[in-house]
Coordinates of C-alpha atoms in Angstrom, one line a residue:
M119 CA 0.0 0.0 0.0
K120 CA 2.8 2.4 0.7
Q121 CA 4.4 1.8 -2.7
K122 CA 1.1 2.4 -4.4
K123 CA 0.5 5.7 -2.4
G124 CA 3.9 7.0 -3.3
Y125 CA 3.3 6.3 -7.0
V126 CA -0.1 8.2 -6.9
E127 CA 1.5 11.2 -5.1
T128 CA 4.4 11.3 -7.7
V129 CA 1.9 11.3 -10.6
L130 CA -0.2 14.0 -9.0
Q131 CA 2.9 16.1 -8.3
Q132 CA 4.2 15.7 -11.9
G133 CA 0.7 16.5 -13.3
I134 CA 0.5 19.7 -11.2
L135 CA 4.0 20.7 -12.3
M136 CA 3.0 20.1 -16.0
I137 CA -0.1 22.2 -15.6
I138 CA 1.8 25.1 -13.9
L139 CA 4.4 24.9 -16.6
G140 CA 1.8 25.0 -19.3
L141 CA 0.1 28.0 -17.7
V142 CA 3.5 29.9 -17.5
L143 CA 4.4 29.1 -21.1
G144 CA 0.9 30.1 -22.3
F145 CA 1.2 33.4 -20.3
I146 CA 4.6 34.1 -21.9
M147 CA 3.4 33.4 -25.4
L148 CA 0.5 35.7 -24.8
I149 CA 2.8 38.5 -23.8
V150 CA 5.1 37.9 -26.8
S151 CA 2.2 37.8 -29.2
G152 CA 0.8 41.1 -27.9
I153 CA 4.2 42.8 -28.2
F154 CA 4.5 41.7 -31.9
S155 CA 0.9 42.6 -32.7
A156 CA 1.4 46.1 -31.2
S157 CA 4.7 46.7 -33.0
S158 CA 3.2 46.0 -36.4
Q159 CA 0.8 48.9 -36.0
L160 CA 3.6 51.4 -35.2
P161 CA 4.4 53.9 -38.1
W162 CA 8.1 53.1 -38.1
A163 CA 7.7 49.4 -38.1
A164 CA 6.6 47.5 -41.3
T165 CA 6.8 50.5 -43.6
T166 CA 10.2 51.9 -42.5
A167 CA 12.2 50.0 -45.0
H168 CA 9.8 50.8 -47.9
A169 CA 9.9 54.5 -47.0
S170 CA 13.5 54.6 -46.9
I171 CA 13.9 53.2 -50.3
F172 CA 11.1 54.9 -52.3
D173 CA 10.4 58.1 -50.4
L174 CA 14.0 59.6 -50.3
G175 CA 13.3 62.3 -52.9
I176 CA 9.9 63.5 -51.6
N177 CA 11.3 65.6 -48.6
K178 CA 14.4 66.5 -50.4
Q179 CA 15.1 70.4 -49.9
H180 CA 15.6 72.3 -53.2
K181 CA 18.6 74.5 -53.3
I182 CA 17.8 78.2 -53.4
T183 CA 19.7 79.9 -56.1
N184 CA 20.1 83.5 -57.4
L185 CA 17.8 84.4 -60.2
K186 CA 19.4 85.4 -63.5
V187 CA 17.5 87.1 -66.3
S188 CA 18.2 85.4 -69.7
T189 CA 16.5 84.9 -73.1
K190 CA 14.6 81.9 -71.7
P191 CA 11.2 82.9 -70.1
Q192 CA 11.2 82.3 -66.2
L193 CA 8.0 82.1 -64.2
V194 CA 8.3 84.3 -61.1
K195 CA 6.0 86.1 -58.7
V196 CA 6.1 90.0 -58.4
I197 CA 6.4 90.6 -54.6
Q198 CA 7.1 94.5 -54.8
V199 CA 6.7 97.4 -57.1
A200 CA 9.1 100.0 -55.8
D201 CA 8.6 103.8 -56.0
D202 CA 11.2 104.0 -58.9
N203 CA 9.0 101.6 -60.8
T204 CA 11.4 98.7 -60.6
L205 CA 10.0 95.2 -59.7
V206 CA 11.1 92.6 -57.1
V207 CA 10.4 89.2 -58.3
K208 CA 11.0 85.7 -56.8
G209 CA 11.0 82.3 -58.4
K210 CA 9.9 79.1 -56.7
Y211 CA 13.4 78.2 -55.7
T212 CA 15.3 81.6 -56.1
N213 CA 16.1 84.6 -53.9
P214 CA 14.2 87.8 -54.5
K215 CA 15.6 89.9 -57.5
R216 CA 15.1 93.5 -58.5
V217 CA 14.5 94.0 -62.2
S218 CA 13.6 97.0 -64.4
L219 CA 11.3 97.2 -67.4
Y220 CA 13.3 96.8 -70.6
L221 CA 13.1 99.5 -73.2
T222 CA 10.5 101.6 -71.3
V223 CA 10.5 104.4 -68.7
L224 CA 7.7 105.6 -66.6
P225 CA 7.5 109.1 -65.1
S226 CA 8.7 109.2 -61.4
K227 CA 5.8 108.6 -59.0
D228 CA 5.5 112.3 -58.0
A229 CA 5.7 113.6 -61.6
F230 CA 2.9 114.3 -64.0
V231 CA 1.0 111.1 -64.7
G232 CA 3.5 109.4 -62.6
S233 CA 1.1 108.4 -59.8
S234 CA -1.4 107.0 -62.3
A235 CA 1.3 105.1 -64.2
H236 CA 2.7 103.6 -61.0
S237 CA -0.7 102.6 -59.7
Y238 CA -1.5 100.8 -63.0
L239 CA 1.8 99.0 -63.0
K240 CA 1.4 97.9 -59.5
K241 CA -2.2 96.7 -60.0
S242 CA -1.1 94.9 -63.1
V243 CA 1.7 92.8 -61.6
I244 CA 1.8 92.9 -57.8
N245 CA 1.3 89.4 -56.3
K246 CA 0.9 88.1 -59.8
N247 CA 2.8 85.3 -61.6
V248 CA 4.6 86.7 -64.6
Y249 CA 7.3 85.6 -67.0
I250 CA 10.5 87.5 -67.3
F251 CA 13.1 87.4 -70.0
N252 CA 15.3 89.6 -72.2
D253 CA 17.0 89.4 -75.7
K254 CA 20.5 89.3 -76.9
Q255 CA 20.6 93.1 -77.2
A256 CA 19.9 93.6 -73.5
P257 CA 22.6 95.5 -71.7
E258 CA 24.3 94.2 -68.6
R259 CA 23.4 96.3 -65.6
K260 CA 23.5 96.0 -61.9
I261 CA 19.6 96.0 -61.9
P262 CA 18.9 93.7 -64.9
V263 CA 16.4 94.7 -67.6
A264 CA 13.5 92.3 -68.5
Y265 CA 10.5 92.0 -70.7
V266 CA 7.6 91.2 -68.3
E267 CA 4.8 89.0 -69.7
R268 CA 1.5 88.3 -68.1
E269 CA -1.5 86.5 -69.7
N270 CA 0.4 86.4 -73.1
Q271 CA 0.8 90.2 -73.2
L272 CA 3.9 92.3 -72.4
I273 CA 3.4 94.8 -69.5
Q274 CA 5.5 97.2 -71.5
S275 CA 2.9 97.1 -74.3
R276 CA 0.1 97.9 -71.9
L277 CA 1.9 100.8 -70.4
L278 CA 2.9 102.3 -73.7
R279 CA -0.7 102.1 -75.2
K280 CA -2.1 103.9 -72.2
G281 CA 0.5 106.5 -72.3
Y282 CA 2.0 105.6 -69.0
A283 CA 5.5 104.9 -70.3
V284 CA 7.6 105.8 -73.3
I285 CA 10.3 103.9 -75.2
Y286 CA 13.7 104.5 -73.8
N287 CA 17.4 103.4 -74.2
Y288 CA 17.0 101.5 -77.3
N289 CA 19.0 100.9 -80.5
G290 CA 16.2 99.6 -82.7
S291 CA 17.3 96.1 -83.1
E292 CA 15.6 94.7 -79.9
K293 CA 13.1 91.9 -80.3
Y294 CA 10.1 94.0 -79.4
Y295 CA 11.2 97.4 -80.5
H296 CA 8.8 97.7 -83.5
Q297 CA 5.9 96.5 -81.5
F298 CA 6.6 99.0 -78.9
V299 CA 6.7 101.8 -81.5
K300 CA 3.2 100.9 -82.6
D301 CA 2.0 100.9 -79.1
Q302 CA 3.6 104.2 -78.4
D303 CA 2.2 105.8 -81.6
Y304 CA -1.3 104.7 -80.6
A305 CA -1.0 106.5 -77.3
Q306 CA 0.5 109.7 -78.9
Q307 CA -2.1 109.9 -81.6
N308 CA -4.8 109.7 -79.0
S309 CA -3.1 112.0 -76.6
Y310 CA -3.1 109.5 -73.7
G311 CA -1.3 109.9 -70.5
V312 CA 2.1 111.6 -70.8
W313 CA 1.2 112.7 -74.3
I314 CA -1.4 115.1 -73.1
R315 CA 1.1 117.8 -72.6
P316 CA 3.2 118.7 -75.6
G317 CA 6.9 118.8 -74.9
Y318 CA 6.6 116.7 -71.7
V319 CA 8.2 113.6 -73.4
T320 CA 11.9 114.2 -74.6
D321 CA 14.6 112.0 -76.1
N322 CA 16.0 111.7 -72.6
G323 CA 12.7 110.9 -70.8
Y324 CA 10.5 113.6 -69.4
N325 CA 10.7 117.3 -68.9
N326 CA 9.3 117.7 -65.4
R327 CA 9.2 121.6 -65.7
I328 CA 6.5 121.3 -68.4
G329 CA 4.8 118.5 -66.3
D330 CA 4.7 120.7 -63.3
N331 CA 2.8 123.5 -65.1

């Protein structure tokens, strides 16, 4: 009887140990499974390798360069019209650049017709996207000259036709010179803007003494 009792106790003890061991292993597996399940939902887990391979170029910073006016039209935004009627423009990836209108000159802001001309220029281009370019005849200056085009029309032509500017500093071989002559003649024949007062427009710009009368 003692041997039988010892055998039963041994079996019971081993069975209890197996049950406890099974419970411990099950608990451990449950914890491990939960950790892996949570990690698969983290943003840096499963997609990290994919993002590092395919998305490298998305957040790449573009190098900001200095804008250079050339014969190739460049899309820029006009961010300022200065009192001297020069424009400050900025490309998508360029620093701001001051440019002046090629082949045309407006009266100064405080001169005859100057305020109206300046207001018209500002209204036409400020905060607008325009194309700027020049031609092979363009002189090199500290403030570069540029044709300014918006909605398929040169701003210079608009100003000339309204009498808000005159052709200036030309040699006659520039790309749009002959078009500008036609625009200016139209304003002169109709006595628009600066052409209201005879003698106000001179070969060197404007005679402000006549404009003040």
